[in-house]
Structure formats: C-alpha cells, structure tokens
Coordinates of C-alpha atoms in Angstrom, one line a residue:
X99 CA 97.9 12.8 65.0
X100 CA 95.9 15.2 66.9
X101 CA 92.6 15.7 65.0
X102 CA 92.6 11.5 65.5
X103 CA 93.2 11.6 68.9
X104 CA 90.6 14.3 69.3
X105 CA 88.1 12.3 67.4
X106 CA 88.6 9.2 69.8
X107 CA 88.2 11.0 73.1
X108 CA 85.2 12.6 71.3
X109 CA 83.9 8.7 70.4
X110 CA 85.1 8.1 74.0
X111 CA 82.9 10.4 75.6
X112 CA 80.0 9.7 72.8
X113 CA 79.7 6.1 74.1
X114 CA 80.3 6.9 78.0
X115 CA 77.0 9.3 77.7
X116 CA 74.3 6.6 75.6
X117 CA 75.8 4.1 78.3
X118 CA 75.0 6.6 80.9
X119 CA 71.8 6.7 79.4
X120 CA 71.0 4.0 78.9
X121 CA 71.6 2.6 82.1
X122 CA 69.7 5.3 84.0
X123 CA 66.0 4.4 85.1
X124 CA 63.0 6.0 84.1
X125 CA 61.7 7.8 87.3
X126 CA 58.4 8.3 88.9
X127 CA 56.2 11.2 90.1
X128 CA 56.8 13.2 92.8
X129 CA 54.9 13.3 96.3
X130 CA 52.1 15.3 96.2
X131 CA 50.8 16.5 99.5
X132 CA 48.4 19.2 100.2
X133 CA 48.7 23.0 100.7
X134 CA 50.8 23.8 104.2
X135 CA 48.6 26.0 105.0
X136 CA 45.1 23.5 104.8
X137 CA 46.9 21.1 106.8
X138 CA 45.6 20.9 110.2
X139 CA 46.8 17.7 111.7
X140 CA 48.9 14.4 110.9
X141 CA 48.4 11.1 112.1
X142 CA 49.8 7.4 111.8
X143 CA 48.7 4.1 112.6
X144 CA 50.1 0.8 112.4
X145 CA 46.7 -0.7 113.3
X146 CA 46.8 -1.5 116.7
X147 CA 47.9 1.9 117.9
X148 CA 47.0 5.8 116.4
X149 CA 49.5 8.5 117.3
X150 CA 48.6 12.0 116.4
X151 CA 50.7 15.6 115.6
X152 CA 51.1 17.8 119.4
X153 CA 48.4 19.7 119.7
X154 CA 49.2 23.2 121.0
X155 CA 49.5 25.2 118.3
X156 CA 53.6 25.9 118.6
X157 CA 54.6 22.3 118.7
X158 CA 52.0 21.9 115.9
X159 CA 53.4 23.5 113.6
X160 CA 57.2 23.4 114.0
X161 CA 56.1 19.3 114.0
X162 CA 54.2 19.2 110.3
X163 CA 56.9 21.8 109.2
X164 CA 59.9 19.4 109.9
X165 CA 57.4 16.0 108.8
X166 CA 56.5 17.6 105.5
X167 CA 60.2 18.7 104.8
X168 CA 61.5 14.7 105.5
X169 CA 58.6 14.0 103.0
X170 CA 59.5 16.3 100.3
X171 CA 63.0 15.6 100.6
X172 CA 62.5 11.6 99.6
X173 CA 64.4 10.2 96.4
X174 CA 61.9 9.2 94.0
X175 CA 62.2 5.7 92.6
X176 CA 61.0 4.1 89.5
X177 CA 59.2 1.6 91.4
X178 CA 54.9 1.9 90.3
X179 CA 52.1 2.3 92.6
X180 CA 48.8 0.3 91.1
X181 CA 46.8 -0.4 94.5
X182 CA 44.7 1.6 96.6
X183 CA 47.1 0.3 99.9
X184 CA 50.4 -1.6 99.4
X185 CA 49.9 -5.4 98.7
X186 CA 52.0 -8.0 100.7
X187 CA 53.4 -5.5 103.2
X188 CA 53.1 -4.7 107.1
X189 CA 52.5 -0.9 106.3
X190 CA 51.7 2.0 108.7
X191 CA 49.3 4.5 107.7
X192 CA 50.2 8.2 107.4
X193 CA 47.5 10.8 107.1
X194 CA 47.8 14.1 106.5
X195 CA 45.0 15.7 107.6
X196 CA 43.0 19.2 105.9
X197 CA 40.6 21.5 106.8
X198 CA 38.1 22.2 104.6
X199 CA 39.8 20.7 101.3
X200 CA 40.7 16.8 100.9
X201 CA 43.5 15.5 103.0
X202 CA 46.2 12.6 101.9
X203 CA 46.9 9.1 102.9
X204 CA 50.4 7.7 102.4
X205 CA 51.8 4.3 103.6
X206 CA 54.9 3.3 105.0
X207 CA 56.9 -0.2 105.0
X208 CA 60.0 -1.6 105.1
X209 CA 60.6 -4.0 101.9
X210 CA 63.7 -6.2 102.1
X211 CA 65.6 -3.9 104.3
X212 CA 64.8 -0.9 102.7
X213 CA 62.3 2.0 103.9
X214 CA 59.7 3.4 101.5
X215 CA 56.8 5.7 101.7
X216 CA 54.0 4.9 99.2
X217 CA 51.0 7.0 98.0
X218 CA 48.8 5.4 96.2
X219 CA 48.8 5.7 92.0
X220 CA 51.4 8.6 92.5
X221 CA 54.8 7.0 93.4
X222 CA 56.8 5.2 95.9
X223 CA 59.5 6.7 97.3
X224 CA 63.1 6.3 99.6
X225 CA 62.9 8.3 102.7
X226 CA 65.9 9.2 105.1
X227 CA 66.3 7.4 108.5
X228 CA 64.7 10.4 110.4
X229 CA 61.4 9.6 108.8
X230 CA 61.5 6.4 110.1
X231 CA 62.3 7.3 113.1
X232 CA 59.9 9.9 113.5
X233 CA 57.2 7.3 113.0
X234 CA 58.5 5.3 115.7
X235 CA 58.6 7.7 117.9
X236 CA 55.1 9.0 117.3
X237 CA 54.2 5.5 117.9
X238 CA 55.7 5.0 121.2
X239 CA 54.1 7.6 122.7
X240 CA 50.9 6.4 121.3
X241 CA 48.1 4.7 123.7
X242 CA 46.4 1.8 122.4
X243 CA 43.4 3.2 121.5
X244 CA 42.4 2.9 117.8
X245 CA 41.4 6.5 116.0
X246 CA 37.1 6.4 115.8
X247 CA 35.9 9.2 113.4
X248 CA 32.2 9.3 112.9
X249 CA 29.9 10.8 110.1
X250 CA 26.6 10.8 108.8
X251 CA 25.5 9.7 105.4
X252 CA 22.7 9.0 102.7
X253 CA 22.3 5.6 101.1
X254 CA 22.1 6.3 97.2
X255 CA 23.1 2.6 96.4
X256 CA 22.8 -0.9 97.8
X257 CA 23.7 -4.4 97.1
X258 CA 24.3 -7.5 98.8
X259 CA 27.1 -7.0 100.8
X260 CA 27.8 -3.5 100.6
X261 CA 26.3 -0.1 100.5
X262 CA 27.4 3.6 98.5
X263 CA 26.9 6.7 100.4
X264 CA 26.4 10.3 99.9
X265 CA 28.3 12.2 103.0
X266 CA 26.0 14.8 105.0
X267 CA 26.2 18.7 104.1
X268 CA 29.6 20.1 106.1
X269 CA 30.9 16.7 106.8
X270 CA 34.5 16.9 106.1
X271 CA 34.2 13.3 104.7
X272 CA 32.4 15.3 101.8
X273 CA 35.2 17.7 101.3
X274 CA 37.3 14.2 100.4
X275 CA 34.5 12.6 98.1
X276 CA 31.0 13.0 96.8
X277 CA 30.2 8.8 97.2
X278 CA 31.6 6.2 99.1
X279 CA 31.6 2.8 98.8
X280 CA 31.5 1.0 102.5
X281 CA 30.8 -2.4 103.0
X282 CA 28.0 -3.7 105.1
X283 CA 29.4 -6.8 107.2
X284 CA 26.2 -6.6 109.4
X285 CA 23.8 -7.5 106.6
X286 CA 21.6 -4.5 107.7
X287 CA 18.7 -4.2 106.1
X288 CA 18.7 -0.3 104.5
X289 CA 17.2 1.3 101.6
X290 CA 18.2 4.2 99.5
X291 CA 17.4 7.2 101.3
X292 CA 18.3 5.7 104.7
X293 CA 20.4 7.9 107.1
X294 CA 23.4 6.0 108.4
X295 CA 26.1 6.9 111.0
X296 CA 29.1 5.3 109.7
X297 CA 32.2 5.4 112.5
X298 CA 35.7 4.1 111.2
X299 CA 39.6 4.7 111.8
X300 CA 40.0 7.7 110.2
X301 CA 41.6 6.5 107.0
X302 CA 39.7 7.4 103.4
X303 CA 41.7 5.6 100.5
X304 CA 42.2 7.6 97.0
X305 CA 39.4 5.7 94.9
X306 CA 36.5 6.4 93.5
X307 CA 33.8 5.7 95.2
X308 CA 36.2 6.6 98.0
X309 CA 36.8 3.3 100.5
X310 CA 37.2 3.9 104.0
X311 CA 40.3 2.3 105.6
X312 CA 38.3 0.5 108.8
X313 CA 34.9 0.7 109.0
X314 CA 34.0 -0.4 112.9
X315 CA 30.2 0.5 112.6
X316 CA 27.2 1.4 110.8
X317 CA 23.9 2.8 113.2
X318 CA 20.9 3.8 110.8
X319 CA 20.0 7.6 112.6
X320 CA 16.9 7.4 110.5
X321 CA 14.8 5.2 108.0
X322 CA 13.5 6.0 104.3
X323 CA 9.6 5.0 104.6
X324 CA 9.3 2.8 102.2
X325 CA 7.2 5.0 99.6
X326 CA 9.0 8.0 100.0
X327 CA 12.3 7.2 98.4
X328 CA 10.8 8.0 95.5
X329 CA 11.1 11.5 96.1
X330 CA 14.9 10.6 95.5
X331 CA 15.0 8.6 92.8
X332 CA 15.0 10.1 89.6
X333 CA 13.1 7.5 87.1
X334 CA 11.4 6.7 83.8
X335 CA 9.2 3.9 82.0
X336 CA 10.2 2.9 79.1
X337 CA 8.7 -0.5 77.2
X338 CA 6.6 -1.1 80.5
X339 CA 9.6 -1.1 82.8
X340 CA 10.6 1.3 85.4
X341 CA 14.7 2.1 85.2
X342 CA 16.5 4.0 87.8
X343 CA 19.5 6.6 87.9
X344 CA 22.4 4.9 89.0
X345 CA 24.5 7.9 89.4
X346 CA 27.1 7.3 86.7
X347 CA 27.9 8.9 83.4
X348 CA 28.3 6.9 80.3
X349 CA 31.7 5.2 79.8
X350 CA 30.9 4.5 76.2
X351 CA 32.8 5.9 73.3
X352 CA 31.5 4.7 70.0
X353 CA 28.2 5.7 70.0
X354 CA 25.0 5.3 67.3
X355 CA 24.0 9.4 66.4
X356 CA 20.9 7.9 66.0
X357 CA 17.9 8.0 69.4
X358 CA 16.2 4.7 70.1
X359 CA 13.5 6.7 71.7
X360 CA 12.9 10.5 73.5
X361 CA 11.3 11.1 77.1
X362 CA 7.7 12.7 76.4
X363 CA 6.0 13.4 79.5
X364 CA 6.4 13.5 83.1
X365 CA 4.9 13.9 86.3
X366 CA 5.9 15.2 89.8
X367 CA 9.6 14.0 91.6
X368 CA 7.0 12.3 94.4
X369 CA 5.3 10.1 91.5
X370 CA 6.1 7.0 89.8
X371 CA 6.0 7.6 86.0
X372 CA 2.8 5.2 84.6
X373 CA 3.4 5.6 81.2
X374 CA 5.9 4.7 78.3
X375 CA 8.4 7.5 77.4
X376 CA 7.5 9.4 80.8
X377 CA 9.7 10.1 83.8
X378 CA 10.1 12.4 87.1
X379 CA 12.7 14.7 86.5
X380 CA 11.6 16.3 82.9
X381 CA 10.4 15.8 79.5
X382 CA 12.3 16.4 75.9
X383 CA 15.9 13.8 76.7
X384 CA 16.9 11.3 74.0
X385 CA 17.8 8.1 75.1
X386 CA 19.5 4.9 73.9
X387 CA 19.4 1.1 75.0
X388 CA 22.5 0.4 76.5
X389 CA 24.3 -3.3 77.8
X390 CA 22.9 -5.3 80.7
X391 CA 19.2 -3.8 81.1
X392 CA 20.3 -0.3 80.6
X393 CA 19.1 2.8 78.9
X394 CA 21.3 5.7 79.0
X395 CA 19.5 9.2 78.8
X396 CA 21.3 12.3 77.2
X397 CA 20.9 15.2 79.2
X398 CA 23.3 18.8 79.8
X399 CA 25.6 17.4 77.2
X400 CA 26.1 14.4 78.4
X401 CA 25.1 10.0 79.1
X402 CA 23.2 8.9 82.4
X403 CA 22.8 5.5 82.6
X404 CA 19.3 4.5 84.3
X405 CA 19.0 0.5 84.8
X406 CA 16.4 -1.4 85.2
X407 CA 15.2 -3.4 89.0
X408 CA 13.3 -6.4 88.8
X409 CA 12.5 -6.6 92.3
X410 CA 11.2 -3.2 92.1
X411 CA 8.1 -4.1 90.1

C-alpha cells in the first residue's frame, strides 16, 4: 500500500513540474548598458523637454549609480523588441551617455497601465515605480529647451531625399558608428566629399547606418569642387562603364568559383580610369557581375560591390 502511494505522489509531482513547465514563458535578454566607468552623463527627453544627470561630480555619480541599479534590477519579459524606437507609443528617450566608447539609447512608455523600458533588438523590460518616478522627476526640473548636439561629417553617399555620412576624426558620433544615414528634408544640393555640420537632439538609434533621433539642421562647412571628389572615390571601367565603391561588402552566399574578369591596370587615386579592366586603387582583383548594375571586386579576402552611375558619364 505504500510503494502505491509512493508511486502516486511521485506521478503527482511528475505532472505538477511539466505543467509548471509548460506554463512558464520563454524569457528575453537581459539589459545591456555600458561599462560604469565609460559613462559620463544620462539624459531623457520626452520631446518637448531634455533633462540631464547633476553635474558636479558627487551628485553625478551617486545619481547614475542609483539610475543604473533601478535599471539592472528590471524583470525581464518575454515580450520582443524588432524596431529601432517603439511603434504606437508616447515614449521618453533615455540615453546613457560614454566617453570615448559608444553610449546606449533605451526608451520608456507606459503600455496599458503597465511601465516598460525598451532597448532596441535586446529586450523589453518591467521596471519598479522608482524608475518612473525618477524620470518624472528629471523632467520637472527640466527647462524647455530641446538638447542641440552638433558634429561634423563627410558625405560618402547621396540620394534623393537623404544623405550617408562619415563622422569627422575625434567626433564622439564616430566612437558610436562609422556611417550614418540622415535624411535631407532641405533638398540641399551636396556631393560626396562635401563637409556638413549636422546639429540634432542628441539621440543616435542602434542601426546600421546609425539614424539620428532628430536631426534640426544640416550647414555645408565646406564644398567638394566638383572634380576633386575623385580623389575619394575609389573606381574602375569595366565594359566602357565607370562603377563606383559603394562602401558595402557582398551579402551574397552562393557564389560562381569562377572570375568574369580581373582588374589589369591602373592609374593615380586623382585619375579617372580610361580603360577597360583599369581602376584607381590597384591592379591584380578578380571581379564578378553582380544584380542591378553591379560588379563586386574581390579584394583582402573579401566582396566589394562597385555599381555603376549613369548620370556620371
């Protein structure tokens, strides 16, 4: 009578644990927030108003210490993050600013009566009532003028509406990303190798290109002569056309072992290569047609693509 009994509460407890199990919710990643000691500043802003960390050093740092602990301490739910900023929701942006290594941006909303802190394509997460209340508070003793950072940058790309930029050398915007995609509302009229001042709210969002959150104005500093942006440009001719380096690495996996064609000659990085198989940047670099007016060039182990600009010719 015993060895059955013991047999059922074993069963018992059998069951009670797949149920358990199978009831429980796959969760998602933890927080990920930079190094305490690269972390030089935090700041939110619910769009109209920008509230930063104290600055005296003291009231710093006790601050970020007790922020960081209320963000490290959030439950982690099994809730996805798939956008670069929350979709559908009246957020306030968090960022966590570094020096001299990448900072974070998180986001924070309130979603049917419940409070969440979001970074983007790493998790969404439950915070305690102090958070929230720490963010109102920073905002309250906020003024009403908007956060305006300002940096310098290169055009390497352009397009209708929109340009990509290189950062300038010790820009901390370069310590975050190498390009950026920013759009150009104004319809200036720039060229690759133009030197822009781009001034926005602060905010860089965790894409590649990078996005800027606000962009509130783009100044050109200094124009590319219209010649000399060859100097920047690496290119070669190839069936009588001229194709340029985009920038980006081949995304192709299946791939012919077989060259269509090999780079033969070149000339100087100021000239424009005059003759089939020859470019500016080197001789002796297989190449293969790729999709859409492509060719993509194998060089240090790896696929460039170069494309081809009819209003170039």
């Amino acid at each position: 009578m015993k060895k059955k009994l013991y047999r059922i509460v074993c069963l018992c407890s059998l069951v009670l644990i797949m149920l358990c199990a199978c009831g429980k919710e796959d969760q998602g990643n933890p927080v990920r927030l930079p190094a305490r000691e690269d972390i030089v500043s935090i700041g939110v802003s619910d769009g109209d108003k920008y509230a930063m960390s104290p600055n005296t050093e003291a009231e710093a740092a006790e601050f970020m210490d007790e922020f960081l602990s209320m963000l490290m301490d959030m439950e982690i739910t099994s809730r996805q993050s798939v956008n670069d900023v929350p979709v559908g929701k009246d957020f306030i942006t968090i960022n966590i600013n570094c020096d001299g290594v990448a900072g974070t941006t998180l986001f924070y909303y309130t979603d049917k009566g419940t409070e969440y802190v979001e970074q983007p394509y790493q998790g969404i997460y439950k915070p305690t009532p102090a958070f929230g209340n720490c963010i109102t508070e920073m905002l309250a003793s906020a003024d009403h003028t908007p956060l305006m950072v300002t940096f310098q940058a290169s055009v390497i790309e352009t397009t209708d509406d929109s340009i990509i930029v290189k950062p300038a050398d010790g820009s901390l915007e370069l310590d975050s990303a190498d390009k950026f995609h920013v759009s150009n509302k104004e319809n200036l009229q720039l060229q690759i190798g133009d030197l822009v001042e781009i001034s926005y709210n602060g905010e860089i969002l965790e894409s590649y290109p990078a996005q800027l959150g606000e962009v509130y104005e783009i100044t050109v500093v200094e124009q590319t002569e219209a010649n000399a942006m060859w100097d920047r440009i690496p290119m070669v001719r190839i069936d009588g056309k001229l194709y340029y380096d985009t920038g980006r690495e081949s995304i192709m996996d299946a791939r012919c072992g077989t060259m269509d064609g090999e780079i033969t000659s070149t000339v100087d990085g100021t000239e424009i290569p005059t003759e089939d198989h020859q470019s500016n940047f080197g001789s002796g670099f297989g190449y293969q047609y790729g999709a859409d007016d492509t060719i993509e060039i194998y060089m240090n182990e790896k696929w460039f693509v170069f494309e081809y600009r009819k209003e170039s010719e």
